[in-house]
XYZ file of C-alpha atoms in Angstrom:
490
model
C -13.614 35.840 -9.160
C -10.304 36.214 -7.454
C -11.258 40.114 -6.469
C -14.571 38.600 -5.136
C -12.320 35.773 -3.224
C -10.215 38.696 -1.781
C -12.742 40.644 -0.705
C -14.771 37.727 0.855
C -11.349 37.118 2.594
C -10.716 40.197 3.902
C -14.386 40.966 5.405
C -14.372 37.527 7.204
C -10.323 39.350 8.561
C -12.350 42.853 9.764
C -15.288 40.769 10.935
C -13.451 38.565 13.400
C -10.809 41.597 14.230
C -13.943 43.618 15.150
C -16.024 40.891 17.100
C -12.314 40.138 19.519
C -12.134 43.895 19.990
C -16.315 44.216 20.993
C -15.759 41.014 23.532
C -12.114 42.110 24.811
C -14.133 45.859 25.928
C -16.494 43.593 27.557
C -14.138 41.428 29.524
C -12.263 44.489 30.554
C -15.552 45.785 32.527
C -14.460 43.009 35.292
C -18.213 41.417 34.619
C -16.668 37.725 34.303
C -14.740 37.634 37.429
C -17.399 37.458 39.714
C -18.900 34.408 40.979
C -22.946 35.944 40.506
C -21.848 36.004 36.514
C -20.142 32.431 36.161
C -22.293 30.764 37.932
C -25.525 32.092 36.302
C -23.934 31.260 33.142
C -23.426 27.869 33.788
C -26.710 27.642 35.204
C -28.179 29.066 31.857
C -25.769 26.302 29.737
C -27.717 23.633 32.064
C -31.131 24.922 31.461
C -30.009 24.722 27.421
C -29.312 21.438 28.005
C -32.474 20.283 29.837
C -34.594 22.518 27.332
C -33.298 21.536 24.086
C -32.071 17.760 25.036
C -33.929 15.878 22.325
C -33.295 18.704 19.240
C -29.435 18.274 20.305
C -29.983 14.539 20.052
C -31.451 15.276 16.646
C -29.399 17.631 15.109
C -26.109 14.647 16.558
C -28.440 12.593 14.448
C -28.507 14.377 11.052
C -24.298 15.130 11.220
C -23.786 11.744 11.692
C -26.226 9.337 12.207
C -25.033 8.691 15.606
C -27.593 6.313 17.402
C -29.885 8.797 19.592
C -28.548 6.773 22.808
C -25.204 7.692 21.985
C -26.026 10.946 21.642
C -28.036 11.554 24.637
C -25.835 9.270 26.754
C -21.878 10.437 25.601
C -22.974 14.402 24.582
C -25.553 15.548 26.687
C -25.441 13.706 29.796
C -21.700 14.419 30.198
C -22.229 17.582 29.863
C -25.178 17.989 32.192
C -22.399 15.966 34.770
C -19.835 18.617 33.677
C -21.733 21.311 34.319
C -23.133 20.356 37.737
C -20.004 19.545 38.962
C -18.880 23.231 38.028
C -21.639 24.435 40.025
C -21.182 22.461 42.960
C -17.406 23.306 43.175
C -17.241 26.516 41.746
C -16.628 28.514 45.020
C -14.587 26.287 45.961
C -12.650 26.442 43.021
C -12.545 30.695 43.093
C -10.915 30.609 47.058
C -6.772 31.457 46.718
C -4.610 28.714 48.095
C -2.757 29.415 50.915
C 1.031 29.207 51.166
C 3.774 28.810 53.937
C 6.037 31.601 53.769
C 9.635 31.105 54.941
C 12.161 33.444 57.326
C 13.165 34.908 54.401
C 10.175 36.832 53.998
C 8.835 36.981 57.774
C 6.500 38.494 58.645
C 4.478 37.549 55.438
C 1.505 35.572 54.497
C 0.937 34.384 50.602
C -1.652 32.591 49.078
C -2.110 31.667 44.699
C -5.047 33.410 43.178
C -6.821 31.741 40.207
C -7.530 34.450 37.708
C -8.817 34.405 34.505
C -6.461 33.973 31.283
C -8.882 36.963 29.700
C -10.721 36.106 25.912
C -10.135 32.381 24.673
C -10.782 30.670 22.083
C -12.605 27.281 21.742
C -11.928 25.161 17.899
C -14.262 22.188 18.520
C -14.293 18.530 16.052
C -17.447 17.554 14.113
C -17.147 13.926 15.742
C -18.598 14.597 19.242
C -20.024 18.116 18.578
C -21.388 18.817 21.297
C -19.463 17.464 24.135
C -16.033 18.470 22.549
C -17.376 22.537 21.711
C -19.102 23.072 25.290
C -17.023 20.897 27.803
C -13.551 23.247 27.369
C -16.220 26.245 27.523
C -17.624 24.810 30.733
C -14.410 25.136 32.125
C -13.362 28.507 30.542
C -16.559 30.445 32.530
C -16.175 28.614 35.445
C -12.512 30.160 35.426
C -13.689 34.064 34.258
C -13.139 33.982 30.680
C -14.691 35.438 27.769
C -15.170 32.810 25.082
C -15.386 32.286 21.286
C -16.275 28.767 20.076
C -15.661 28.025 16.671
C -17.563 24.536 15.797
C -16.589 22.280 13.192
C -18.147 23.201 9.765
C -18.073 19.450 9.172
C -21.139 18.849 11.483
C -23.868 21.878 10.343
C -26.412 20.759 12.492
C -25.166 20.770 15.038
C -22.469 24.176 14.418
C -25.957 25.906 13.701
C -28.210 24.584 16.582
C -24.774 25.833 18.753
C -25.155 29.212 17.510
C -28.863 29.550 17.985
C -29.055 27.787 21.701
C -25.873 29.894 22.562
C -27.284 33.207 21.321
C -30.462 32.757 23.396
C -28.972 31.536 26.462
C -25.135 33.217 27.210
C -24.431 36.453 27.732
C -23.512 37.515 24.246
C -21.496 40.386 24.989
C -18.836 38.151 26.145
C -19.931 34.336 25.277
C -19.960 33.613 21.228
C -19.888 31.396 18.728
C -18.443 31.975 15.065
C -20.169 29.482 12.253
C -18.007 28.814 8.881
C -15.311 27.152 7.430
C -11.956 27.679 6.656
C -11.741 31.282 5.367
C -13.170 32.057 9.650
C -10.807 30.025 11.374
C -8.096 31.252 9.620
C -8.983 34.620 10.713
C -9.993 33.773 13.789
C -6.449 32.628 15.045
C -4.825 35.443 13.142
C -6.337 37.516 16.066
C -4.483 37.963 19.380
C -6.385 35.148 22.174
C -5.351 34.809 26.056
C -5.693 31.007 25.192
C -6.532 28.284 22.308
C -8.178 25.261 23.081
C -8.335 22.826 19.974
C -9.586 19.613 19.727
C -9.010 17.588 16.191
C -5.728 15.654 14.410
C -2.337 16.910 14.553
C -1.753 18.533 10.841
C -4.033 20.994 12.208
C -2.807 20.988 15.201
C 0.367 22.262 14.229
C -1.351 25.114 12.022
C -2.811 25.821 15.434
C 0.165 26.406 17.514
C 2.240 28.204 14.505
C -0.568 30.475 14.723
C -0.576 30.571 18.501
C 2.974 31.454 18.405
C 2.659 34.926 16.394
C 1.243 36.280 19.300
C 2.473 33.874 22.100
C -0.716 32.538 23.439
C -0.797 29.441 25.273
C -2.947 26.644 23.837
C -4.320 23.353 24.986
C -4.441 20.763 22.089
C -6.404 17.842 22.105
C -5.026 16.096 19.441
C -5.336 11.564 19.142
C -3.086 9.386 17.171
C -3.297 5.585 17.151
C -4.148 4.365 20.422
C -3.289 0.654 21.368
C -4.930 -2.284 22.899
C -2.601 -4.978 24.583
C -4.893 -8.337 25.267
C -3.596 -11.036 27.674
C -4.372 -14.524 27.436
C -5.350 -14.419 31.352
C -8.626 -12.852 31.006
C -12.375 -13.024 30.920
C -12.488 -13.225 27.554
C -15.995 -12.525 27.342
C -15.548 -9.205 29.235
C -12.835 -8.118 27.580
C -14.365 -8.271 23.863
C -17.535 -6.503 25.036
C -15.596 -3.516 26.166
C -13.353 -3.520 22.963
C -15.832 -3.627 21.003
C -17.959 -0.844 23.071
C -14.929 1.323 22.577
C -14.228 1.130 18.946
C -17.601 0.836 17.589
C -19.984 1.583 20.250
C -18.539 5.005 20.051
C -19.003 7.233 17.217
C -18.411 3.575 14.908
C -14.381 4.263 15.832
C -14.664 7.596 14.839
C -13.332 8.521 18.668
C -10.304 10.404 19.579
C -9.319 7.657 22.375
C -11.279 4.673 20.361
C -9.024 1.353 19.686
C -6.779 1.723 17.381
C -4.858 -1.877 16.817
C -4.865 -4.888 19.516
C -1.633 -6.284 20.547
C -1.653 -9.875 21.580
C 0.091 -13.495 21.590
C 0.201 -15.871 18.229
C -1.226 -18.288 19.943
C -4.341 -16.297 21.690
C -5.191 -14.109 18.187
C -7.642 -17.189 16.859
C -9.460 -16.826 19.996
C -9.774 -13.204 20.654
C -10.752 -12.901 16.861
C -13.536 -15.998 17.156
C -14.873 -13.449 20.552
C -14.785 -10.405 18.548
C -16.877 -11.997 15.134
C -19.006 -13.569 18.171
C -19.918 -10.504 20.060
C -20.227 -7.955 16.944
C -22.843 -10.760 15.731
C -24.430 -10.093 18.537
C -24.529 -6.500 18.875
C -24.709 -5.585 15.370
C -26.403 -8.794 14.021
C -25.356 -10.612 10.590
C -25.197 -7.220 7.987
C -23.743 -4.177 10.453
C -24.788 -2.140 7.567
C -28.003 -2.126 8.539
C -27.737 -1.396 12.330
C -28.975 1.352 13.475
C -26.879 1.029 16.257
C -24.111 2.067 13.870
C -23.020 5.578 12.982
C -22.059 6.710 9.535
C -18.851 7.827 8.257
C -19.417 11.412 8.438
C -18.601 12.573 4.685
C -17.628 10.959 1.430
C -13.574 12.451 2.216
C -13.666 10.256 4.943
C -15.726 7.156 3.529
C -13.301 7.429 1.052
C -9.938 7.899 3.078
C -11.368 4.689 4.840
C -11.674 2.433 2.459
C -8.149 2.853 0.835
C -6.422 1.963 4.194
C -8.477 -1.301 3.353
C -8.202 -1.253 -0.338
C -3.801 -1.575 0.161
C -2.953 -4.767 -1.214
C -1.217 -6.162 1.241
C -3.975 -5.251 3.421
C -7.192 -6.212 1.946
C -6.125 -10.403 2.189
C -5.485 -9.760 6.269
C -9.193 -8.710 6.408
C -10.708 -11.627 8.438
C -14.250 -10.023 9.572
C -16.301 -7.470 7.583
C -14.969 -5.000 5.263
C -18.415 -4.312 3.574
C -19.257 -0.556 2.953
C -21.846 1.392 0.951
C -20.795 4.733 -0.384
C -24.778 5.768 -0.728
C -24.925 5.649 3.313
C -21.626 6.355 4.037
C -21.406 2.987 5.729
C -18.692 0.653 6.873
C -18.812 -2.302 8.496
C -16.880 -2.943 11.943
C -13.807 -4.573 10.248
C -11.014 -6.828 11.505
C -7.779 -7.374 10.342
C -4.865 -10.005 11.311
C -1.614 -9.482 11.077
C -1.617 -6.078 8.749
C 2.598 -5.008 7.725
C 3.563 -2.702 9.757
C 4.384 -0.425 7.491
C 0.718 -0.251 5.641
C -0.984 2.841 5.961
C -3.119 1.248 8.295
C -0.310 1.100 10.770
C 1.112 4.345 10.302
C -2.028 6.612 10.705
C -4.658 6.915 12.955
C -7.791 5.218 11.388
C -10.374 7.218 13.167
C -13.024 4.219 11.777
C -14.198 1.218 12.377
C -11.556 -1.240 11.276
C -9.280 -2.424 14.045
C -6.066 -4.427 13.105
C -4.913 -7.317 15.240
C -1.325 -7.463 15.290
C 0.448 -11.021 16.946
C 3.675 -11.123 19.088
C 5.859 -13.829 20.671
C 5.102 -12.639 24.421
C 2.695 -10.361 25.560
C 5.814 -8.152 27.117
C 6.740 -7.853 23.396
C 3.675 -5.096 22.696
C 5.062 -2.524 25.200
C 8.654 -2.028 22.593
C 6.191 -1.798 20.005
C 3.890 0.826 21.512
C 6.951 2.920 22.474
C 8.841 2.645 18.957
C 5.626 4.801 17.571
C 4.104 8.445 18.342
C 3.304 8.587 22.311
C -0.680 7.693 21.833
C -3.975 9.993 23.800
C -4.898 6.753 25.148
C -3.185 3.190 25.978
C -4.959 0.034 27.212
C -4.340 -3.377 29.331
C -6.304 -6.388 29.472
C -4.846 -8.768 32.048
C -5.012 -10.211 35.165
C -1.202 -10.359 35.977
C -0.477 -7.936 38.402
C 3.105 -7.757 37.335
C 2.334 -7.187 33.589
C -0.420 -4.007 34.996
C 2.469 -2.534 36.987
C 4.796 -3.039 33.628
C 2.410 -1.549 31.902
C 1.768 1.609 33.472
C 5.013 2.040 34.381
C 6.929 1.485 30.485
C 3.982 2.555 28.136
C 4.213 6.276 27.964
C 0.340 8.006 26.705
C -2.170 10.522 27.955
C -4.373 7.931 29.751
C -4.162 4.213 30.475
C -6.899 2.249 31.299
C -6.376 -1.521 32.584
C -8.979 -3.985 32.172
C -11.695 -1.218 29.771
C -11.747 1.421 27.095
C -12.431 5.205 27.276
C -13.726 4.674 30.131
C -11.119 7.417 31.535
C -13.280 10.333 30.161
C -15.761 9.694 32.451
C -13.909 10.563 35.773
C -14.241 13.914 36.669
C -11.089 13.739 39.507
C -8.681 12.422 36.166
C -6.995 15.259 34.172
C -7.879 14.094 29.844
C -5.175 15.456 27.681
C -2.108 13.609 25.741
C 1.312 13.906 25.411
C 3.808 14.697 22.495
C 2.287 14.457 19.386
C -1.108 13.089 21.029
C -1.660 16.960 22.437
C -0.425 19.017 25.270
C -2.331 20.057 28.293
C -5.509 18.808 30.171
C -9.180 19.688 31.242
C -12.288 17.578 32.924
C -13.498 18.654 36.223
C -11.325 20.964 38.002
C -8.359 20.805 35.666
C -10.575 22.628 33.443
C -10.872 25.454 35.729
C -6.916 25.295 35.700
C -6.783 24.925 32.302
C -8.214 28.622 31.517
C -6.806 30.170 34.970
C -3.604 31.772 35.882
C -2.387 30.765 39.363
C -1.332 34.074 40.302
C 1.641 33.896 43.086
C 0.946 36.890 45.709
C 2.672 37.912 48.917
C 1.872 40.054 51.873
C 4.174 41.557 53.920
C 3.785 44.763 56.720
C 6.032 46.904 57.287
C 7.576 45.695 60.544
C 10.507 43.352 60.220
C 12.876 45.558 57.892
C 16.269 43.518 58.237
C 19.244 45.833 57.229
C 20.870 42.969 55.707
C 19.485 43.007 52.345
C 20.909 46.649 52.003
C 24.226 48.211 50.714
C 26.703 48.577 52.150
C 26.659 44.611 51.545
C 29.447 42.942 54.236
C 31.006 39.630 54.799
C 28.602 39.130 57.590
C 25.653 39.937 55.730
C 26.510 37.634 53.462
C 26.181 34.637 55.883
C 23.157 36.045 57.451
C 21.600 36.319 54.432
C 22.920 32.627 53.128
C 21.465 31.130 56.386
C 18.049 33.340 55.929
C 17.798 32.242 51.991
C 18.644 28.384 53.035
C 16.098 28.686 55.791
C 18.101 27.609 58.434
C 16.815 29.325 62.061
C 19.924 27.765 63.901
C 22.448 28.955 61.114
C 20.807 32.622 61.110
C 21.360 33.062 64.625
C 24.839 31.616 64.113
C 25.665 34.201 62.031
C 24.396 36.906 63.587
C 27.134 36.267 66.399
C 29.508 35.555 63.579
C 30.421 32.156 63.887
C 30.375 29.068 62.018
C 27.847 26.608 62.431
C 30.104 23.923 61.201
């Protein structure tokens, strides 16, 4: 058996060192440079999109019972957006930025050419599988790149629709995606990438960048941890449940990157907030959640499981004031509210990634932002309020990858705002055009004739070159001419 392991091993190794060689020859033709090639591929992805919309909503469906409006609304429609918007600003994107020059260099032009990083790799999450595998690749053609994308073996549907739709669509020879599990990613980032783009929690996160680091590829991790929510008592309280609740359990059932994590808010405002959240969720969800279909699943029994013993700590399970039902036959768990969990439960330490949301009470509302900064620096941060002060406070002291004041996730949705976190929350950005600068180099070139030869640069190097060339370097007409006639500005 161990042989058979081995050898199972090693042909997944030669398998993904042979497809990186066959797609590295193809990118070295020069094919994905061109603007004809990236933007008929993105054309193509849009077409896949438009052809296949309600099988992509379906196969969303079977990984993780995700209602089909989510689906359609939070997968394909962003991408569709993501996509046009390539299109429309793609040659825009392509032209080289122009530069001032200085005296030191006259006469000279120079301008920053975006050029492609070269082959990159693409690790997507099982939790939005098809927003999170083709958005970075959006932005990884529209910049020349080859691409692999590796989906998440956690969502087969989905991983295997991805192959199909991609292998009818892309060009092939330079635009691929790799199904499998563990054994193929491994051996995927033992291979030598121009870029990784990951998108999952930070254990493998770090795998990700030790990897990265054999060969010294850059990588772009989008990573989470335990994003807060910091409730006012100045507020449409109404308002301000709704959009909780639509982004902890309207999304994915919590199971969201940026969802809510834990609310922040006064001792004497908790009863309330809590009495709007069992209110609203009633509403939405009606009187057994479990049988929503507006709910999604807990993806697999490790999860369902990893769930319910954040709930099942004893010092936790008597803080549970609002659901806390599940059913291990559906993978099911009710959107679940805690008050006043310890701080250091496991529910407070890790990101939950599920729908229970713990309510944690402070003196003042000021008193949240220490707390918030005492942990990991979060992927996303929100604000309820209507104090102006407390909004500037806010965004000022509370340090995460995005902050939203007054609504949830919300963030994602705005192409002209980079998404990415910071620290242990992930490093680097994409959306819109930082996704073109994501997977480009900003290349740094300068033009010069050959009129305008100064002799001072040269040997024999003299006390007067010296101050011509210190006035030249600081930029300084007045102090150039100075020194040509040797004297002294000063």
């Amino acid at each position: 058996m161990a042989i058979e392991g081995e050898k199972k091993v090693f042909e997944v190794e030669l398998e993904a060192s042979s497809l990186v060689k066959e797609i590295r020859e193809s990118y070295a033709t020069g094919k994905t440079r061109s603007y004809k090639w990236r933007m008929s591929q993105l054309q193509r992805l849009v077409q896949m999109l438009e052809h296949h919309e309600q099988e992509i909503a379906e196969a969303i469906v079977a990984d993780l019972s995700k209602p089909k409006f989510e689906a359609l609304a939070y997968e394909v429609a962003m991408l569709k957006n993501s996509c046009s918007l390539a299109i429309k600003k793609l040659k825009h994107w392509m032209v080289p930025e122009k530069v001032k020059t200085s005296i030191t260099t006259f006469p000279s032009s120079a301008e920053i050419v975006p050029e492609p990083l070269g082959v990159v790799l693409v690790i997507s999450p099982w939790n939005y599988p098809f927003l999170l595998s083709l958005d970075p690749v959006i932005g990884a053609i529209a910049a020349g790149n080859a691409v692999v994308l590796k989906p998440s073996e956690v969502s087969p549907a989905t991983s295997s629709l991805l192959a199909k739709l991609v292998g009818e669509y892309m060009d092939n020879s330079l635009i691929r995606v790799v199904e499998g599990g563990v054994a193929e990613t491994t051996a995927l980032l033992e291979q030598k990438w121009d870029k990784i783009c990951y998108t999952g929690n930070g254990k493998v996160g770090r795998i990700v960048m030790a990897a990265a680091a054999k060969h010294l590829t850059p990588v772009l991790l989008e990573l989470g941890g335990k994003s807060p929510v910091v409730v006012d008592s100045s507020i449409n309280l109404q308002v301000a449940t709704r959009r909780i609740i639509a982004g902890k359990w309207g999304c994915n059932n919590g199971q969201t990157c940026v969802a809510p994590d834990y609310v922040l808010t006064t001792k004497d405002f908790a009863p309330k907030l809590v009495d709007a959240l069992k209110h609203e969720l009633e509403h939405f969800f009606g009187e057994n959640p479990l049988d929503s279909k507006d709910l999604s699943r807990i993806v697999n029994s490790n999860h369902f499981a990893r769930l319910t013993k954040l709930l099942d700590e004893d010092r936790v399970s008597g803080t549970i004031v609002y659901g806390g039902k599940s059913e291990k036959s559906t993978l099911k768990i009710s959107p679940t509210i805690l008050l006043d969990a310890p701080r250091d439960s496991l529910i407070m330490n890790e990101e939950i990634f599920g729908p229970l949301l713990p309510i944690l009470t402070v003196e003042k509302v000021e008193d949240s932002f220490d707390i918030i900064n005492s942990g990991t620096k979060p992927l996303a941060a929100y604000l309820f309020t209507n104090n102006k002060k407390l909004k500037e406070q806010f965004v000022m002291t509370v340090s995460a990858g995005g902050v939203i004041v007054n609504d949830t996730v919300l963030h994602l949705s705005v192409d002209g705002l980079p998404f990415g976190g910071v620290q242990e929350s992930g490093m680097g950005a994409y959306h819109g055009k930082f996704s073109f600068d994501a997977f480009s180099h900003k290349k740094a070139v300068l033009y010069r004739s050959f009129a305008g030869d100064a002799p001072v640069r040269y040997p024999p190097y003299t006390k007067g070159k010296l101050r011509l060339m210190k006035a030249l370097i600081g930029g300084s007409i007045l102090s150039a001419i100075f020194a040509l006639f040797g004297l002294s500005k000063d």
